[in-house]
Amino acid sequence: MPEKETIERARRDAREGKSPSTQAGEFVREEIHHVREGKHGVRNPKQAIAIGLSKARKSGVKLPAPPKGTASAKNESRSHRSSKRGGASGKRSAARRRALKKEGQSGASHRALSSQAKSAARRRTRSSRSQSARKAAGTRRSSRSRARR
């Protein structure tokens, strides 16, 4: 269950007209914090991101469904069916929690997240990367000029 503060941040993003992926980022950030504080572990950064996105979907963020053929896609549809009957079984939830407890915390380290971001960027086209860099540079310039005033 996501924290109230996280849900509120995501709702604020929605009110400001930000994209669903930005709203979902709040849930991913929360998940990274959970791993860092030792609530549970993850095998790699992708798993932490997947857990965060799943929580975002359940909280009503209008994200597209995960790609077909991934474990997450199968579980999403499974949890949707079971939610009609009153939620997933306690046994399954406990097993999932136990499994995550056994995992390490290095998946949420600064280095792991950095390499995940780099590999995700590498999969994008050159023009797409360039466009987002230009957009980021624009936001930096405007914040500096505001500071001088």
PDB file of C-alpha atoms in Angstrom:
ATOM      1  CA  MET A   1       0.000   0.000   0.000  1.00  0.00           C
ATOM      2  CA  PRO A   2       1.551   3.329  -1.055  1.00  0.00           C
ATOM      3  CA  GLU A   3       1.948   6.068   1.531  1.00  0.00           C
ATOM      4  CA  LYS A   4      -0.608   8.914   1.576  1.00  0.00           C
ATOM      5  CA  GLU A   5       2.118  11.423   0.825  1.00  0.00           C
ATOM      6  CA  THR A   6       3.127   9.560  -2.350  1.00  0.00           C
ATOM      7  CA  ILE A   7      -0.463   9.381  -3.585  1.00  0.00           C
ATOM      8  CA  GLU A   8      -0.905  13.095  -2.868  1.00  0.00           C
ATOM      9  CA  ARG A   9       2.267  13.953  -4.812  1.00  0.00           C
ATOM     10  CA  ALA A  10       1.078  11.881  -7.769  1.00  0.00           C
ATOM     11  CA  ARG A  11      -2.342  13.588  -7.657  1.00  0.00           C
ATOM     12  CA  ARG A  12      -0.673  17.004  -7.564  1.00  0.00           C
ATOM     13  CA  ASP A  13       1.306  16.023 -10.684  1.00  0.00           C
ATOM     14  CA  ALA A  14      -1.960  14.977 -12.354  1.00  0.00           C
ATOM     15  CA  ARG A  15      -3.618  18.301 -11.479  1.00  0.00           C
ATOM     16  CA  GLU A  16      -0.627  20.153 -12.920  1.00  0.00           C
ATOM     17  CA  GLY A  17      -1.166  18.242 -16.168  1.00  0.00           C
ATOM     18  CA  LYS A  18       2.032  16.231 -15.970  1.00  0.00           C
ATOM     19  CA  SER A  19       2.342  12.954 -17.857  1.00  0.00           C
ATOM     20  CA  PRO A  20       1.307   9.613 -16.297  1.00  0.00           C
ATOM     21  CA  SER A  21       4.957   8.508 -16.294  1.00  0.00           C
ATOM     22  CA  THR A  22       5.844  11.534 -14.130  1.00  0.00           C
ATOM     23  CA  GLN A  23       2.994  10.688 -11.761  1.00  0.00           C
ATOM     24  CA  ALA A  24       4.194   7.070 -11.610  1.00  0.00           C
ATOM     25  CA  GLY A  25       7.708   8.295 -10.853  1.00  0.00           C
ATOM     26  CA  GLU A  26       6.530   9.184  -7.345  1.00  0.00           C
ATOM     27  CA  PHE A  27       5.638   5.539  -6.700  1.00  0.00           C
ATOM     28  CA  VAL A  28       8.965   4.360  -8.117  1.00  0.00           C
ATOM     29  CA  ARG A  29      10.794   6.844  -5.874  1.00  0.00           C
ATOM     30  CA  GLU A  30       8.893   5.515  -2.857  1.00  0.00           C
ATOM     31  CA  GLU A  31       9.868   1.961  -3.785  1.00  0.00           C
ATOM     32  CA  ILE A  32      13.543   2.916  -4.061  1.00  0.00           C
ATOM     33  CA  HIS A  33      13.292   4.459  -0.567  1.00  0.00           C
ATOM     34  CA  HIS A  34      11.709   1.264   0.784  1.00  0.00           C
ATOM     35  CA  VAL A  35      14.615  -0.794  -0.520  1.00  0.00           C
ATOM     36  CA  ARG A  36      17.198   1.668   0.818  1.00  0.00           C
ATOM     37  CA  GLU A  37      15.666   1.704   4.293  1.00  0.00           C
ATOM     38  CA  GLY A  38      15.612  -2.102   4.339  1.00  0.00           C
ATOM     39  CA  LYS A  39      11.876  -2.724   4.149  1.00  0.00           C
ATOM     40  CA  HIS A  40      12.616  -5.271   1.423  1.00  0.00           C
ATOM     41  CA  GLY A  41      15.208  -5.923  -1.281  1.00  0.00           C
ATOM     42  CA  VAL A  42      15.282  -6.189  -5.074  1.00  0.00           C
ATOM     43  CA  ARG A  43      17.423  -8.139  -7.515  1.00  0.00           C
ATOM     44  CA  ASN A  44      18.020  -5.161  -9.763  1.00  0.00           C
ATOM     45  CA  PRO A  45      16.761  -1.601 -10.391  1.00  0.00           C
ATOM     46  CA  LYS A  46      14.285  -2.856 -13.005  1.00  0.00           C
ATOM     47  CA  GLN A  47      12.470  -4.851 -10.336  1.00  0.00           C
ATOM     48  CA  ALA A  48      12.123  -1.789  -8.087  1.00  0.00           C
ATOM     49  CA  ILE A  49      10.801   0.205 -11.053  1.00  0.00           C
ATOM     50  CA  ALA A  50       8.344  -2.568 -11.938  1.00  0.00           C
ATOM     51  CA  ILE A  51       7.007  -2.717  -8.371  1.00  0.00           C
ATOM     52  CA  GLY A  52       6.581   1.067  -8.335  1.00  0.00           C
ATOM     53  CA  LEU A  53       4.764   1.092 -11.692  1.00  0.00           C
ATOM     54  CA  SER A  54       2.492  -1.725 -10.555  1.00  0.00           C
ATOM     55  CA  LYS A  55       1.556   0.248  -7.420  1.00  0.00           C
ATOM     56  CA  ALA A  56       0.945   3.322  -9.576  1.00  0.00           C
ATOM     57  CA  ARG A  57      -1.444   1.382 -11.832  1.00  0.00           C
ATOM     58  CA  LYS A  58      -3.333   0.055  -8.812  1.00  0.00           C
ATOM     59  CA  SER A  59      -3.598   3.598  -7.431  1.00  0.00           C
ATOM     60  CA  GLY A  60      -5.245   4.807 -10.622  1.00  0.00           C
ATOM     61  CA  VAL A  61      -2.406   6.387 -12.614  1.00  0.00           C
ATOM     62  CA  LYS A  62      -3.347   6.042 -16.286  1.00  0.00           C
ATOM     63  CA  LEU A  63      -0.273   4.086 -17.365  1.00  0.00           C
ATOM     64  CA  PRO A  64      -0.336   1.673 -20.293  1.00  0.00           C
ATOM     65  CA  ALA A  65      -0.337  -2.024 -19.411  1.00  0.00           C
ATOM     66  CA  PRO A  66       3.074  -3.711 -19.184  1.00  0.00           C
ATOM     67  CA  PRO A  67       4.384  -5.363 -22.374  1.00  0.00           C
ATOM     68  CA  LYS A  68       2.816  -8.711 -23.238  1.00  0.00           C
ATOM     69  CA  GLY A  69       4.855 -11.759 -22.322  1.00  0.00           C
ATOM     70  CA  THR A  70       6.472 -10.230 -19.240  1.00  0.00           C
ATOM     71  CA  ALA A  71       5.865 -11.755 -15.824  1.00  0.00           C
ATOM     72  CA  SER A  72       4.450  -8.426 -14.693  1.00  0.00           C
ATOM     73  CA  ALA A  73       1.781  -8.518 -17.433  1.00  0.00           C
ATOM     74  CA  LYS A  74       0.642 -11.979 -16.313  1.00  0.00           C
ATOM     75  CA  ASN A  75       0.521 -10.908 -12.676  1.00  0.00           C
ATOM     76  CA  GLU A  76      -1.370  -7.687 -13.472  1.00  0.00           C
ATOM     77  CA  SER A  77      -4.150  -9.629 -15.181  1.00  0.00           C
ATOM     78  CA  ARG A  78      -4.141 -12.217 -12.405  1.00  0.00           C
ATOM     79  CA  SER A  79      -4.445  -9.573  -9.682  1.00  0.00           C
ATOM     80  CA  HIS A  80      -7.272  -7.929 -11.650  1.00  0.00           C
ATOM     81  CA  ARG A  81      -9.260 -11.187 -11.621  1.00  0.00           C
ATOM     82  CA  SER A  82      -8.626 -11.855  -7.946  1.00  0.00           C
ATOM     83  CA  SER A  83      -9.538  -8.296  -6.950  1.00  0.00           C
ATOM     84  CA  LYS A  84     -13.103  -9.026  -8.025  1.00  0.00           C
ATOM     85  CA  ARG A  85     -13.167 -11.914  -5.557  1.00  0.00           C
ATOM     86  CA  GLY A  86     -11.764  -9.839  -2.706  1.00  0.00           C
ATOM     87  CA  GLY A  87      -7.986  -9.642  -3.262  1.00  0.00           C
ATOM     88  CA  ALA A  88      -5.044 -11.970  -3.699  1.00  0.00           C
ATOM     89  CA  SER A  89      -4.648 -14.853  -1.289  1.00  0.00           C
ATOM     90  CA  GLY A  90      -2.837 -14.195   1.965  1.00  0.00           C
ATOM     91  CA  LYS A  91      -0.476 -17.072   1.226  1.00  0.00           C
ATOM     92  CA  ARG A  92       0.637 -15.504  -2.059  1.00  0.00           C
ATOM     93  CA  SER A  93       1.106 -12.067  -0.469  1.00  0.00           C
ATOM     94  CA  ALA A  94       3.156 -13.514   2.391  1.00  0.00           C
ATOM     95  CA  ALA A  95       5.280 -15.564  -0.022  1.00  0.00           C
ATOM     96  CA  ARG A  96       5.962 -12.491  -2.157  1.00  0.00           C
ATOM     97  CA  ARG A  97       6.943 -10.476   0.922  1.00  0.00           C
ATOM     98  CA  ARG A  98       9.268 -13.228   2.162  1.00  0.00           C
ATOM     99  CA  ALA A  99      10.947 -13.528  -1.233  1.00  0.00           C
ATOM    100  CA  LEU A 100      11.580  -9.768  -1.413  1.00  0.00           C
ATOM    101  CA  LYS A 101      12.980  -9.755   2.135  1.00  0.00           C
ATOM    102  CA  LYS A 102      15.693 -12.195   1.030  1.00  0.00           C
ATOM    103  CA  GLU A 103      16.852  -9.981  -1.837  1.00  0.00           C
ATOM    104  CA  GLY A 104      19.689  -7.486  -1.480  1.00  0.00           C
ATOM    105  CA  GLN A 105      19.644  -3.694  -1.373  1.00  0.00           C
ATOM    106  CA  SER A 106      22.301  -3.023  -3.996  1.00  0.00           C
ATOM    107  CA  GLY A 107      19.582  -2.891  -6.684  1.00  0.00           C
ATOM    108  CA  ALA A 108      18.593   0.549  -5.384  1.00  0.00           C
ATOM    109  CA  SER A 109      22.140   1.882  -5.072  1.00  0.00           C
ATOM    110  CA  HIS A 110      23.165   5.085  -6.801  1.00  0.00           C
ATOM    111  CA  ARG A 111      25.481   3.152  -9.128  1.00  0.00           C
ATOM    112  CA  ALA A 112      22.819   0.581 -10.111  1.00  0.00           C
ATOM    113  CA  LEU A 113      20.200   3.256 -10.819  1.00  0.00           C
ATOM    114  CA  SER A 114      22.713   5.274 -12.813  1.00  0.00           C
ATOM    115  CA  SER A 115      23.617   2.339 -15.063  1.00  0.00           C
ATOM    116  CA  GLN A 116      19.894   1.506 -15.457  1.00  0.00           C
ATOM    117  CA  ALA A 117      19.197   5.072 -16.610  1.00  0.00           C
ATOM    118  CA  LYS A 118      22.130   4.973 -19.030  1.00  0.00           C
ATOM    119  CA  SER A 119      21.062   1.663 -20.572  1.00  0.00           C
ATOM    120  CA  ALA A 120      17.460   2.929 -20.889  1.00  0.00           C
ATOM    121  CA  ALA A 121      18.742   6.076 -22.622  1.00  0.00           C
ATOM    122  CA  ARG A 122      20.872   3.986 -24.993  1.00  0.00           C
ATOM    123  CA  ARG A 123      17.738   2.223 -26.224  1.00  0.00           C
ATOM    124  CA  ARG A 124      16.221   5.554 -27.298  1.00  0.00           C
ATOM    125  CA  THR A 125      16.938   7.172 -30.663  1.00  0.00           C
ATOM    126  CA  ARG A 126      19.569   9.855 -30.979  1.00  0.00           C
ATOM    127  CA  SER A 127      17.002  12.528 -31.871  1.00  0.00           C
ATOM    128  CA  SER A 128      14.837  11.562 -28.895  1.00  0.00           C
ATOM    129  CA  ARG A 129      17.785  11.878 -26.506  1.00  0.00           C
ATOM    130  CA  SER A 130      18.799  15.168 -28.060  1.00  0.00           C
ATOM    131  CA  GLN A 131      15.268  16.553 -27.784  1.00  0.00           C
ATOM    132  CA  SER A 132      14.964  15.715 -24.077  1.00  0.00           C
ATOM    133  CA  ALA A 133      18.429  17.178 -23.404  1.00  0.00           C
ATOM    134  CA  ARG A 134      17.356  20.420 -25.089  1.00  0.00           C
ATOM    135  CA  LYS A 135      14.168  20.475 -23.049  1.00  0.00           C
ATOM    136  CA  ALA A 136      16.152  19.931 -19.814  1.00  0.00           C
ATOM    137  CA  ALA A 137      18.612  22.680 -20.735  1.00  0.00           C
ATOM    138  CA  GLY A 138      15.679  25.040 -21.242  1.00  0.00           C
ATOM    139  CA  THR A 139      14.381  24.403 -17.746  1.00  0.00           C
ATOM    140  CA  ARG A 140      17.830  24.999 -16.269  1.00  0.00           C
ATOM    141  CA  ARG A 141      18.246  28.330 -18.033  1.00  0.00           C
ATOM    142  CA  SER A 142      14.882  29.622 -16.875  1.00  0.00           C
ATOM    143  CA  SER A 143      15.530  28.675 -13.232  1.00  0.00           C
ATOM    144  CA  ARG A 144      18.912  30.469 -13.250  1.00  0.00           C
ATOM    145  CA  SER A 145      17.454  33.667 -14.687  1.00  0.00           C
ATOM    146  CA  ARG A 146      14.731  33.569 -12.005  1.00  0.00           C
ATOM    147  CA  ALA A 147      17.388  33.293  -9.299  1.00  0.00           C
ATOM    148  CA  ARG A 148      19.187  36.430 -10.530  1.00  0.00           C
ATOM    149  CA  ARG A 149      16.085  38.629 -10.309  1.00  0.00           C
TER     150      ARG A 149
END
